[in-house]
Short mmCIF file of C-alpha atoms in Angstrom, two decimals:
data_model
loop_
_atom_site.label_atom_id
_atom_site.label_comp_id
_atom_site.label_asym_id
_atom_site.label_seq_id
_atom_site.Cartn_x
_atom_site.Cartn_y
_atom_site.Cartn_z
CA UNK A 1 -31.95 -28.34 -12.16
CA UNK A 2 -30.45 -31.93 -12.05
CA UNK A 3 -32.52 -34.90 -13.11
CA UNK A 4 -34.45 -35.68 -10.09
CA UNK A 5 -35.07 -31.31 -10.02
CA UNK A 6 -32.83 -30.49 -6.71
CA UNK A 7 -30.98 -27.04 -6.68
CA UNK A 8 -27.67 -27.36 -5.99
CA UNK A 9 -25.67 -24.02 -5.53
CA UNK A 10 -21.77 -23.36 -4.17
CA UNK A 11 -19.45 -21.40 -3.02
CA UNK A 12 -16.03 -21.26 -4.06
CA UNK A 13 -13.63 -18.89 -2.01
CA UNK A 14 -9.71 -19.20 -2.69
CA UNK A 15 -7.65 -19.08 -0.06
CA UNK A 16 -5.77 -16.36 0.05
CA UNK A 17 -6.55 -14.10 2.81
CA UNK A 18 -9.65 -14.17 5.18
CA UNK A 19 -13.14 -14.09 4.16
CA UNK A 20 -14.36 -11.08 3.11
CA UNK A 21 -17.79 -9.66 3.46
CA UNK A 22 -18.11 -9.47 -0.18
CA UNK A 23 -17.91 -13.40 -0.76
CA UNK A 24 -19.27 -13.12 2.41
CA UNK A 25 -22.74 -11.75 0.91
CA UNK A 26 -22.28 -14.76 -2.21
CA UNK A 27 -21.90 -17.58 0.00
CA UNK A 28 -24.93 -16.15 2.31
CA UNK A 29 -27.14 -15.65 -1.09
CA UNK A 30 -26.10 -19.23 -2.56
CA UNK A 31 -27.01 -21.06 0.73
CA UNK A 32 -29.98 -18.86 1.37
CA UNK A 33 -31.35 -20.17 -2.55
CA UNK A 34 -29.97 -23.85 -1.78
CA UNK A 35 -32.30 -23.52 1.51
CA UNK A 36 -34.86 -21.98 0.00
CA UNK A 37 -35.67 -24.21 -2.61
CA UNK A 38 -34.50 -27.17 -0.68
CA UNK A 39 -31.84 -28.17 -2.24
CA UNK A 40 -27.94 -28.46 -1.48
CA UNK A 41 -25.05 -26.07 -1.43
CA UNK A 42 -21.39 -27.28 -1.56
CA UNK A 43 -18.40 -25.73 -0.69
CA UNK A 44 -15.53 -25.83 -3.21
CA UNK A 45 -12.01 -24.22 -1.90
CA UNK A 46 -10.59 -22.54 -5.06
CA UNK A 47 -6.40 -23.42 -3.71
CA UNK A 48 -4.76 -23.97 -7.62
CA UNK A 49 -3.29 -20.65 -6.71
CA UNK A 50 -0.03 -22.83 -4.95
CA UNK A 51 1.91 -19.12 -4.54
CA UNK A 52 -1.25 -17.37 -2.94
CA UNK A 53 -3.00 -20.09 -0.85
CA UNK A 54 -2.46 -21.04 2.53
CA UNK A 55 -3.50 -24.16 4.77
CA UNK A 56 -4.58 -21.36 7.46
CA UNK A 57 -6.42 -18.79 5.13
CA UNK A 58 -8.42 -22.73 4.26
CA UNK A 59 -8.96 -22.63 7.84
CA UNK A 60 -10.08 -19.61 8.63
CA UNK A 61 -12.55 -19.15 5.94
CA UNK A 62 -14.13 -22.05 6.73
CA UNK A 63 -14.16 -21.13 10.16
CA UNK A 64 -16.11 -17.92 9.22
CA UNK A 65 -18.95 -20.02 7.47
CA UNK A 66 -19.24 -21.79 10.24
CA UNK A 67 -19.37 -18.81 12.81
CA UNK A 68 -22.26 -16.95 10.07
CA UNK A 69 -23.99 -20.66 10.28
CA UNK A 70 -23.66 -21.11 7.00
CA UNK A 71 -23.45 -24.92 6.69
CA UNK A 72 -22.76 -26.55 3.96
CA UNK A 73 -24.43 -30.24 2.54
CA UNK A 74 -21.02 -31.41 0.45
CA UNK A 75 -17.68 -30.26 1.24
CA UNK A 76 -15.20 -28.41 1.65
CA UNK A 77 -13.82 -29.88 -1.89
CA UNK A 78 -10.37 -28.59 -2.56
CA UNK A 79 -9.28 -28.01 -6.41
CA UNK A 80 -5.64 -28.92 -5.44
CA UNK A 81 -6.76 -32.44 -4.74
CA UNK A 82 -8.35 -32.52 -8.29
CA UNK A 83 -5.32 -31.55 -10.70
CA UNK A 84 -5.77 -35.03 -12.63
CA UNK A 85 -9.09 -34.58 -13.32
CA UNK A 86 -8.52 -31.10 -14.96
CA UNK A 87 -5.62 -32.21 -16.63
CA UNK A 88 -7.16 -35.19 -18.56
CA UNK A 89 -10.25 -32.97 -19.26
CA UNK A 90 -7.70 -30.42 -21.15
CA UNK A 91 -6.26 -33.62 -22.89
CA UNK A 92 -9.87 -34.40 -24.30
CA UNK A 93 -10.05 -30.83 -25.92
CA UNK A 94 -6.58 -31.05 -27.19
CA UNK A 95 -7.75 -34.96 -28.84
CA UNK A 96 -10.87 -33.62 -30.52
CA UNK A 97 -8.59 -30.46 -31.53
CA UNK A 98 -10.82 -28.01 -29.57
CA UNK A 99 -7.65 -26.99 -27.83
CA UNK A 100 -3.73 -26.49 -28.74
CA UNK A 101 -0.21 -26.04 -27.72
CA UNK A 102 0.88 -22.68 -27.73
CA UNK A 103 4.39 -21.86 -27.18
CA UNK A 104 4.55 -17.82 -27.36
CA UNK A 105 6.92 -16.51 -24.49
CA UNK A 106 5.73 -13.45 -22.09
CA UNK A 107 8.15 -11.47 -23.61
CA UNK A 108 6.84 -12.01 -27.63
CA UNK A 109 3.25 -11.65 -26.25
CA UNK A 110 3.86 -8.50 -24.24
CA UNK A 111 5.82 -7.32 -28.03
CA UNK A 112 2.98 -8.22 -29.41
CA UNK A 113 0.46 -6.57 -26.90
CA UNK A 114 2.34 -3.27 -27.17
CA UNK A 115 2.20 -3.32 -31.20
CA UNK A 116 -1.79 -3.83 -30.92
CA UNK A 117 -2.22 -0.84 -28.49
CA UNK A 118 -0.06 1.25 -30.85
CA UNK A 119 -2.41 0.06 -33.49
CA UNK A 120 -5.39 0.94 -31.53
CA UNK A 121 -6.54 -2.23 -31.94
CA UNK A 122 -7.82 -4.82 -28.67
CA UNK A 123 -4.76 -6.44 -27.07
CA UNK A 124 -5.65 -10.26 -27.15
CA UNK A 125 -3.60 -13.24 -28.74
CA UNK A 126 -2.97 -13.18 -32.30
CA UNK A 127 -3.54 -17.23 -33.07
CA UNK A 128 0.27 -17.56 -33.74
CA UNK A 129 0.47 -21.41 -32.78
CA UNK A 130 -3.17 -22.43 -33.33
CA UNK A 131 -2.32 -24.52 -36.75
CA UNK A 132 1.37 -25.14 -35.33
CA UNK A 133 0.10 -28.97 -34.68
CA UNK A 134 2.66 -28.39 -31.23
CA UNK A 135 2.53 -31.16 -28.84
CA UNK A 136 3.42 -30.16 -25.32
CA UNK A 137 7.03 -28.62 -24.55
CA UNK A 138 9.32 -26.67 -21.93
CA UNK A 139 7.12 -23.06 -21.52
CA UNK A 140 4.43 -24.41 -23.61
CA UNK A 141 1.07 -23.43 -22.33
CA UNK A 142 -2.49 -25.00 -23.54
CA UNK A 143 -4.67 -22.55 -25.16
CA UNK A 144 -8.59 -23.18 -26.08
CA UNK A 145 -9.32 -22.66 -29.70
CA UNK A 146 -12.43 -19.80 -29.29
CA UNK A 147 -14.79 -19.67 -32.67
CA UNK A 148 -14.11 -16.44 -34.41
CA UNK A 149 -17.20 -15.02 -35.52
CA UNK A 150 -20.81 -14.77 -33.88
CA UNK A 151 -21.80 -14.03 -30.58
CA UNK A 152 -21.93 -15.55 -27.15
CA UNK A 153 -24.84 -15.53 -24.83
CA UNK A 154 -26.26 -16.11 -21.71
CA UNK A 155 -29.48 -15.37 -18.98
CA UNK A 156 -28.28 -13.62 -15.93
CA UNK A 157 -30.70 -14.10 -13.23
CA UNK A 158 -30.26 -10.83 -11.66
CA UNK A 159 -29.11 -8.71 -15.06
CA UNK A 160 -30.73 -10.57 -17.48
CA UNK A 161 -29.34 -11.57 -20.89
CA UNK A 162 -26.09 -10.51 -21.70
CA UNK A 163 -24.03 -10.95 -24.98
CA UNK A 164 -20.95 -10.77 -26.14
CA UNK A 165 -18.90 -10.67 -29.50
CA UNK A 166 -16.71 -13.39 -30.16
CA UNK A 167 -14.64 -11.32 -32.19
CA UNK A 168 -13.53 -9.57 -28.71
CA UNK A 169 -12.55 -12.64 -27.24
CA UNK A 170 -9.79 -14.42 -27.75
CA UNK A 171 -7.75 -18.47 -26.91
CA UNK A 172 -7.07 -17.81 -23.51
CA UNK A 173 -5.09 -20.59 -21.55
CA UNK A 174 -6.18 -23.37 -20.10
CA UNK A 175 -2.80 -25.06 -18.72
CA UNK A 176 0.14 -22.69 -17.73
CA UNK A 177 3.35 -23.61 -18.34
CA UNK A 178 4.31 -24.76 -15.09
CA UNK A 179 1.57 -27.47 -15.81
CA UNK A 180 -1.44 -25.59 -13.27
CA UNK A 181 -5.05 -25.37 -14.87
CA UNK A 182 -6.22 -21.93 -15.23
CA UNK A 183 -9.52 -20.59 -12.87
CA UNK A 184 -11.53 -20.50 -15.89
CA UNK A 185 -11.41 -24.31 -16.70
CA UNK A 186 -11.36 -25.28 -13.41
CA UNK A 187 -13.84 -24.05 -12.58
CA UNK A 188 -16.11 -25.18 -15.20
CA UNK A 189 -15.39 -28.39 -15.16
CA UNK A 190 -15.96 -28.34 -11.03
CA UNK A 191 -19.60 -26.82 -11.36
CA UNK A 192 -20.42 -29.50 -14.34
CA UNK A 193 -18.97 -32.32 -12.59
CA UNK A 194 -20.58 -31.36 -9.49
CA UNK A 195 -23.86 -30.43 -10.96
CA UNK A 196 -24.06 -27.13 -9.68
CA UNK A 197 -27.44 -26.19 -11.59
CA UNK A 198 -26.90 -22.03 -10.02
CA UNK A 199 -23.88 -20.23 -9.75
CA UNK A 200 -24.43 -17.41 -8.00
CA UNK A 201 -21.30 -14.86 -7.47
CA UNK A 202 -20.04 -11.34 -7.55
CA UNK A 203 -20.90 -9.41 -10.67
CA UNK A 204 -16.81 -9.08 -11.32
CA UNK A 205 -16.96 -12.57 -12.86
CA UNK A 206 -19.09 -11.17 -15.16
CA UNK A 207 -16.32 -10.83 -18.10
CA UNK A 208 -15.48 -14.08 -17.23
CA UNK A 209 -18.99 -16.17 -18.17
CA UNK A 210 -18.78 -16.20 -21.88
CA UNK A 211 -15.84 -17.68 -21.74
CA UNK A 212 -16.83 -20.12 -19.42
CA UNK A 213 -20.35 -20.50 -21.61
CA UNK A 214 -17.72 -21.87 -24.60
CA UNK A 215 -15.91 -24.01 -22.55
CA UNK A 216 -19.16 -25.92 -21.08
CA UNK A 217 -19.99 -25.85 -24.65
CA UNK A 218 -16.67 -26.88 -25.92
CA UNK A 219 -16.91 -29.76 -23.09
CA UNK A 220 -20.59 -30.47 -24.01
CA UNK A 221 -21.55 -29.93 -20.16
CA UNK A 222 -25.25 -28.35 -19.78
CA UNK A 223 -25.36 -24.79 -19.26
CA UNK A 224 -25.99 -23.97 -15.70
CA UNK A 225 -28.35 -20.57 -14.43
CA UNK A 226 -25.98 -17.77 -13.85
CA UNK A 227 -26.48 -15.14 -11.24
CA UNK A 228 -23.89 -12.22 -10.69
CA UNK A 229 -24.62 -10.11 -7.90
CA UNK A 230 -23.29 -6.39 -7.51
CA UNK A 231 -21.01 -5.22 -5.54
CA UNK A 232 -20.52 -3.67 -1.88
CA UNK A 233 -19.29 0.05 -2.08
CA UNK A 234 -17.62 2.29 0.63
CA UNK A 235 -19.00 5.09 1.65
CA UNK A 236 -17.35 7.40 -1.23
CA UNK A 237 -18.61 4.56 -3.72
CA UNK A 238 -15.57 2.71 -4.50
CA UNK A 239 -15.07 -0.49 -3.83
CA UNK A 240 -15.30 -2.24 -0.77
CA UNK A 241 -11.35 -2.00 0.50
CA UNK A 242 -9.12 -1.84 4.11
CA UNK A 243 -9.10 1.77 3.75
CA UNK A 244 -13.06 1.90 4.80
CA UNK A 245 -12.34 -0.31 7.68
CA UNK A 246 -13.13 -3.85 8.44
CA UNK A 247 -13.65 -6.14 5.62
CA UNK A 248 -13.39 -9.33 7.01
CA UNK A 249 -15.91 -11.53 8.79
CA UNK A 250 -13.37 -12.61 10.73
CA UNK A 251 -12.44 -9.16 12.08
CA UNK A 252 -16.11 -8.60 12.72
CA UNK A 253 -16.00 -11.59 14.88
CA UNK A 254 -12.89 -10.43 16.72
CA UNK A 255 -15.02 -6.88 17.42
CA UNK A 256 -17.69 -8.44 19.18
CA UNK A 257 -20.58 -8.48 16.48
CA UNK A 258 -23.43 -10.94 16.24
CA UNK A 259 -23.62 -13.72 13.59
CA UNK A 260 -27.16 -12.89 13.26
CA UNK A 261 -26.51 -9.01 12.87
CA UNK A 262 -23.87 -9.52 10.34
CA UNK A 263 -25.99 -12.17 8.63
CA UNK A 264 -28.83 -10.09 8.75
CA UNK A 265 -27.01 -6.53 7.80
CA UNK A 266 -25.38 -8.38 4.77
CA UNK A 267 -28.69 -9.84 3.03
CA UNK A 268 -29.78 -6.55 2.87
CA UNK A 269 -27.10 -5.33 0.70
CA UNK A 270 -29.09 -5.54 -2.63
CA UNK A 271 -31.59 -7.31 -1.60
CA UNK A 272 -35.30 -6.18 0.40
CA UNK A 273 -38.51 -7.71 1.47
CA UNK A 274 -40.54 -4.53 1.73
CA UNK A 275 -39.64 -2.00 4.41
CA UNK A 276 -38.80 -4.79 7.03
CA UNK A 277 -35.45 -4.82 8.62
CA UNK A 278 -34.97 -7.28 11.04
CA UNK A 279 -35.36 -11.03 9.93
CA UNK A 280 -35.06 -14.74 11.70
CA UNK A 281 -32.92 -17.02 9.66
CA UNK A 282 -36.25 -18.46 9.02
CA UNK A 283 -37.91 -16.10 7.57
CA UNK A 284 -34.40 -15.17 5.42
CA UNK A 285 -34.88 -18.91 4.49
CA UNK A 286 -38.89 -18.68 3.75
CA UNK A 287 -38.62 -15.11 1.97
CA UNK A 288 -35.52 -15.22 -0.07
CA UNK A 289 -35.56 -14.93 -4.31
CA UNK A 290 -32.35 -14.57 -5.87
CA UNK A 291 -34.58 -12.92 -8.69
CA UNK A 292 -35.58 -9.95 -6.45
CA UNK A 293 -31.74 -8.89 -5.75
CA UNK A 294 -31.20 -5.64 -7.21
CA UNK A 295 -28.99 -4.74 -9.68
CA UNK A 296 -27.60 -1.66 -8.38
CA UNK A 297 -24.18 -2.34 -6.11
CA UNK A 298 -24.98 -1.51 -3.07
CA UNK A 299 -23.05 0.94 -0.31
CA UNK A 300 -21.93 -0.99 3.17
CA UNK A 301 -22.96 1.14 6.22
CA UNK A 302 -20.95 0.65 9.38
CA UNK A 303 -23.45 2.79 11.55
CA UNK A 304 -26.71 0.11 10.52
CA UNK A 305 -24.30 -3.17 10.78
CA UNK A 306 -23.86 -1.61 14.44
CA UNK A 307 -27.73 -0.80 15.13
CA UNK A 308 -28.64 -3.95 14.24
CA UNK A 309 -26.10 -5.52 16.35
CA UNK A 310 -26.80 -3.47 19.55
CA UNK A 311 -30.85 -5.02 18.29
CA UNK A 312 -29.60 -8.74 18.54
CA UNK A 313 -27.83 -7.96 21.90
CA UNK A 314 -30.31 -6.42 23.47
CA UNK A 315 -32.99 -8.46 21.96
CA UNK A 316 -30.65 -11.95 22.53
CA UNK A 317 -31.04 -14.42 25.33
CA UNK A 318 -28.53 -13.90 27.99
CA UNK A 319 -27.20 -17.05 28.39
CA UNK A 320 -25.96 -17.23 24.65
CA UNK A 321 -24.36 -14.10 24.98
CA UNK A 322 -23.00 -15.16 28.01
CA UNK A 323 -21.47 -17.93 26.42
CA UNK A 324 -19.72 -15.96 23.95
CA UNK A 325 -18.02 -12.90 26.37
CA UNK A 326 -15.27 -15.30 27.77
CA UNK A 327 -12.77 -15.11 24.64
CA UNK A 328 -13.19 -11.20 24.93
CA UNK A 329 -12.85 -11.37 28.82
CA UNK A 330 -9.33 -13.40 28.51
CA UNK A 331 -8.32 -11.23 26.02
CA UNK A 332 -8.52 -8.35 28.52
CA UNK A 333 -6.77 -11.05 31.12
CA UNK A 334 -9.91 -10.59 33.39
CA UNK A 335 -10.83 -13.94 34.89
CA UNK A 336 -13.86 -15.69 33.53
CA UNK A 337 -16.61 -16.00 36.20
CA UNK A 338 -19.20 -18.51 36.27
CA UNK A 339 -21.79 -18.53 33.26
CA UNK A 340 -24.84 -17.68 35.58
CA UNK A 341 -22.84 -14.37 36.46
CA UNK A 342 -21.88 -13.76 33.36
CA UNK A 343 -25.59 -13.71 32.16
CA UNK A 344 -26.30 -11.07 35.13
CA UNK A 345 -23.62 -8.73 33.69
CA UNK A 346 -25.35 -8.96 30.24
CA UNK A 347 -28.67 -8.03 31.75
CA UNK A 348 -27.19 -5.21 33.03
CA UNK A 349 -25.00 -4.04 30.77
CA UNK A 350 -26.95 -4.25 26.88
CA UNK A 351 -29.24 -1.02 27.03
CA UNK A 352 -25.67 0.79 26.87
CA UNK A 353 -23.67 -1.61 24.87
CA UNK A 354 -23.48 -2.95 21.12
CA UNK A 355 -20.82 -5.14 20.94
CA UNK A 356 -19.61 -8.03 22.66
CA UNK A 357 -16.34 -5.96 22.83
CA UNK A 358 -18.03 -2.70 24.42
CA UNK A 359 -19.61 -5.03 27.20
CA UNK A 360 -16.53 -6.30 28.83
CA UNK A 361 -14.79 -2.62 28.44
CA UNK A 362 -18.12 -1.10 29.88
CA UNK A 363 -18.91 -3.61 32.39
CA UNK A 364 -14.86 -4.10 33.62
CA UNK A 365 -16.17 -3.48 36.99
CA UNK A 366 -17.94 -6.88 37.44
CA UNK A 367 -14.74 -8.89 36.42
CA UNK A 368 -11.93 -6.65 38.00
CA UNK A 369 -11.87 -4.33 41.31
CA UNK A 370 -11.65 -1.58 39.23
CA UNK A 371 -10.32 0.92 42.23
CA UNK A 372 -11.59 4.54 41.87
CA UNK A 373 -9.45 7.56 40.43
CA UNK A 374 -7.99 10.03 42.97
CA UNK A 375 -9.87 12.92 41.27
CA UNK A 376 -13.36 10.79 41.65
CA UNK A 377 -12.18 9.85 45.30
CA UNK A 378 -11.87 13.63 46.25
CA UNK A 379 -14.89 14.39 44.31
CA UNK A 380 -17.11 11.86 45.79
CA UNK A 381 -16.24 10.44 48.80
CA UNK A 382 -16.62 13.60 50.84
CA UNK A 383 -16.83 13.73 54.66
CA UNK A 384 -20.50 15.10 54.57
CA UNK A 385 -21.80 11.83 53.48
CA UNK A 386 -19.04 9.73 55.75
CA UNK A 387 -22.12 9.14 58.70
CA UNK A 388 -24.79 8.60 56.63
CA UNK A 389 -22.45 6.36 54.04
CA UNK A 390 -21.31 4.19 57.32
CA UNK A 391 -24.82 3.87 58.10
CA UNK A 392 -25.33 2.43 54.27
CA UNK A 393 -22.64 -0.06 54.37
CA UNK A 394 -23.95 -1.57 58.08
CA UNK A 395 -27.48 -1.88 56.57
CA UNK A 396 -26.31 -3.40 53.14
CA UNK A 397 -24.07 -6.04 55.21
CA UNK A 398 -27.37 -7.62 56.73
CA UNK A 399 -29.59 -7.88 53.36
CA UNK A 400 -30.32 -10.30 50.90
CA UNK A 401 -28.14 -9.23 47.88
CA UNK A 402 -30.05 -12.15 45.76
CA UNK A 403 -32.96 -9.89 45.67
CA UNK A 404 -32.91 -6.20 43.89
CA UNK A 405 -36.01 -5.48 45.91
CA UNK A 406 -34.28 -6.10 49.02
CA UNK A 407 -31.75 -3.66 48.62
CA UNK A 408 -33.74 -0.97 47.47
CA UNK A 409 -36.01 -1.29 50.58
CA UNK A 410 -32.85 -0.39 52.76
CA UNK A 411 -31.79 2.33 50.85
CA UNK A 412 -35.07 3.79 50.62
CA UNK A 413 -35.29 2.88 54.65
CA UNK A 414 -31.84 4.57 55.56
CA UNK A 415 -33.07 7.81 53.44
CA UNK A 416 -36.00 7.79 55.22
CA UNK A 417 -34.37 7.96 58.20
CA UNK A 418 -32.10 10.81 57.61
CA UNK A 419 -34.17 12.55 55.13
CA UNK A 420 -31.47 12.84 52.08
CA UNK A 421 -32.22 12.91 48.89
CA UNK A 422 -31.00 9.44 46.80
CA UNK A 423 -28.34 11.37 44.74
CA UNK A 424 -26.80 12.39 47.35
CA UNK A 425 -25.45 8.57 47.79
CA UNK A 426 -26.25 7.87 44.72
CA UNK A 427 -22.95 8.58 43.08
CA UNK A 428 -20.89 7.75 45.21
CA UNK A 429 -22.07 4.65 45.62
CA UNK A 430 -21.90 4.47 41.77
CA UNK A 431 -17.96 5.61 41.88
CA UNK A 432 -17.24 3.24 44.88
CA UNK A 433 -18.86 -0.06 43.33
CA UNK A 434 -17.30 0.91 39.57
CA UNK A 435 -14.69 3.10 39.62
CA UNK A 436 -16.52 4.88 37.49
CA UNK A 437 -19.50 7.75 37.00
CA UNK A 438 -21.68 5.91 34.82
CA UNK A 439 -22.97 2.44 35.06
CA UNK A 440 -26.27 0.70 35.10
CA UNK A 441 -28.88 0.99 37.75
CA UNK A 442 -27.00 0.73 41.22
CA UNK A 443 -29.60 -1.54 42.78
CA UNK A 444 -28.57 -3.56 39.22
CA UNK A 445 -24.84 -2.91 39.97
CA UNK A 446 -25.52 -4.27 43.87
CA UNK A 447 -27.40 -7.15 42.99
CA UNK A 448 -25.43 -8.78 40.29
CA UNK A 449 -21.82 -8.08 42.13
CA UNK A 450 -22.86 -9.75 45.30
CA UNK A 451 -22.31 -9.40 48.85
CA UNK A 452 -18.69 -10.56 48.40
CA UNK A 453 -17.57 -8.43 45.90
CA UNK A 454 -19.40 -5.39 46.97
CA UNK A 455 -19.08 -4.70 50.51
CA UNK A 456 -15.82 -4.71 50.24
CA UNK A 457 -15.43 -1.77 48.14
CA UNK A 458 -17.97 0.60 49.36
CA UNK A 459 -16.22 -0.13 52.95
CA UNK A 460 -12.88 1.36 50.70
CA UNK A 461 -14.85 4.49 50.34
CA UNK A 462 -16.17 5.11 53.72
CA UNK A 463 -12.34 4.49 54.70
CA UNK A 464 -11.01 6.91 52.16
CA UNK A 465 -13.90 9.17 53.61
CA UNK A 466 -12.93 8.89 57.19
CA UNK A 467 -9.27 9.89 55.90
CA UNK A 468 -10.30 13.10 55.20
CA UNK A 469 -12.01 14.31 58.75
#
């Protein structure tokens, strides 16, 4: 905690690609324990990397945390912008000789490596420069000067405490020789500076902690409360990769998902509030302990991110959705109707759909003329239903098309009249309005493509019907 007891918890993606649902799942348990405990969560952008990181993977990262709604209270802070502060932080370790000069060359270090795995021994730096008294130099890279003997520790929040031999660690650098802080001081000196009081991450940085634990020591920075959460498996239980699909939030966005069902879908990866599924970001908010994620990794399941999806669309209120169909509508090229329409076609269409994605490619038909196949043509528009079908289109051309009810009452009227069964119109009706054999409802179909857009095509049909006699 800081003085005055807030929580204050970050996220710290590097940009190097797009965000991926594993840091994903980190930043969404970090804000969720920020929110939950009132306090703040910051967003750091981890961009020392200068041969990695890009302006636009900055962009679209932050992009994603916006889209997932995961706001942040300070931020984004990039480490690039920072190098000074690192730099003169290194030069107080080197003063109070906590630190040295080292200047080893990758080639006499990979020698060296290569002798110690002949040995059998561990592979790790063999002190050569640490009473050298070297001040800085071409190649020379900082190194921290580790304690030999005894053993580091620290509480894990989610795997409790965890210790580690000093004797198994070794001076690892701090400055590389082309004068860029290393991730491990960085990013120590970040969270102290910026009083993160929980860092919560993926359980990869675990190896990494007790070194950071000696440099906040080293430093004399408080110790902050360490969570490392496990990771998110494919369905053969490796790791989370391109080869088991999407991995991005981004392309998950691009697919047509749901904020809300990829929010949702990832909190439950190692983490449960009895048997329920479905949570509000409210209740995520209200019901949310970092203590009660699991340690286990857990294995991502495309089939349940797409349930819960098709739940939040057909669960969702129209007009959102509505609002969010156009960028998958122009990237089709199909012209963008008014949002009151737009809402219509969701009604319709989200029993049958579960992505934003599927709806436009299901519901085509209420965005495009989407002219029948021959084969349906032949199959459908027969010339036993031509008379009765003429008789459809003349009573559908004087009724109210703003009202379902209307419509069905002179269908049901016409068969009435002439005693036919409703499939026998049904389908082709269905084929004439669509292009297609399956659809929603056809009063549902009538209604929400108007008089305008509708006539028009079942009087196609009957033409294509008279054709034939």
């Amino acid at each position: 905690m800081t003085r005055d007891g807030t929580v204050r918890t970050r996220f710290a993606p590097s940009p190097t690609g797009y965000l991926h649902i594993g840091g994903a799942r980190t930043a969404l348990f970090s804000w969720l324990h920020a929110r939950h405990t009132g306090g703040k969560f910051i967003l750091r952008v981890e961009d020392t990397d200068a041969q990695r990181s890009t302006e636009e993977s900055s962009l679209q990262i932050l992009k994603a945390m916006e889209w997932l709604g995961l706001d942040w209270d300070e931020g984004p802070i990039f480490q690039s912008q920072r190098l000074d502060i690192y730099r003169s932080h290194i030069q107080k370790l080197l003063d109070e000789g906590k630190a040295y000069w080292c200047e080893c060359t990758p080639d006499e270090l990979e020698a060296k490596r290569k002798i110690a795995l002949e040995k059998g021994e561990k592979p790790k730096y063999d002190l050569t420069c640490r009473n050298k008294g070297l001040g800085p130099g071409p190649g020379r890279v900082v190194r921290i000067a580790l304690p030999a003997s005894g053993f580091t520790s620290f509480d894990d929040m989610i795997k409790g405490r965890i210790t580690v031999d000093n004797a198994e660690l070794d001076d690892f650098i701090l400055l590389r020789s082309d004068g860029m802080p290393t991730y491990n001081l960085v990013v120590v000196i970040d969270d102290a500076l910026m009083n993160i009081t929980h860092v919560i991450r993926g359980d990869d940085h675990v190896n990494n902690t007790p070194r950071q634990v000696l440099l906040y020591q080293a430093f004399g920075f408080d110790l902050p409360s360490f969570a490392h959460v496990p990771m998110i498996l494919g369905a053969d239980k490796t790791r989370l990769s391109k080869r088991h699909g999407a991995t991005s939030v981004t392309a998950y966005k691009d697919m047509g998902y749901l904020p809300e069902a990829l929010v949702n879908y990832l909190v439950r990866l190692s983490w449960s509030h009895g048997d329920q599924e479905i949570f509000s970001r409210q209740e995520l908010i209200e019901l949310f302990d970092i203590h009660d994620v699991g340690r286990s990794a857990a294995v991502f399941n495309p089939e349940k991110l797409l349930w819960l999806n098709h739940h939040y669309i057909k669960t969702g209120d129209p007009d959102r959705i509505a609002g969010l169909l156009p960028e998958f509508l122009q990237a089709k090229g199909y012209p963008v109707p008014e949002p009151s329409y737009l809402a219509r076609v969701v009604t319709d269409v989200r029993e049958r759909t579960k992505t934003l994605e599927e709806m436009v490619e299901f519901g085509d038909f209420y965005f495009i003329d989407r002219k029948p196949p021959e084969d349906l043509c032949e199959k459908f528009f027969t010339p036993e239903i031509r008379d009765a079908f003429r008789m459809l289109v003349e009573r559908l051309e004087n009724t109210d098309f703003s009202r379902k009810e209307a419509l069905e009452e002179a269908v049901q009227s016409l068969l009435n009249e002439t005693g036919l069964k409703f499939k026998v119109l049904a389908q082709p009706m269905r084929v004439a309005l669509t292009g297609k054999t399956v659809s929603p409802g056809i009063f549902e179909v009538l209604a929400t493509l108007g008089r305008d857009r509708a006539i028009p095509r079942l009087k196609r049909a009957l033409s294509y019907m008279e054709k034939k006699t």
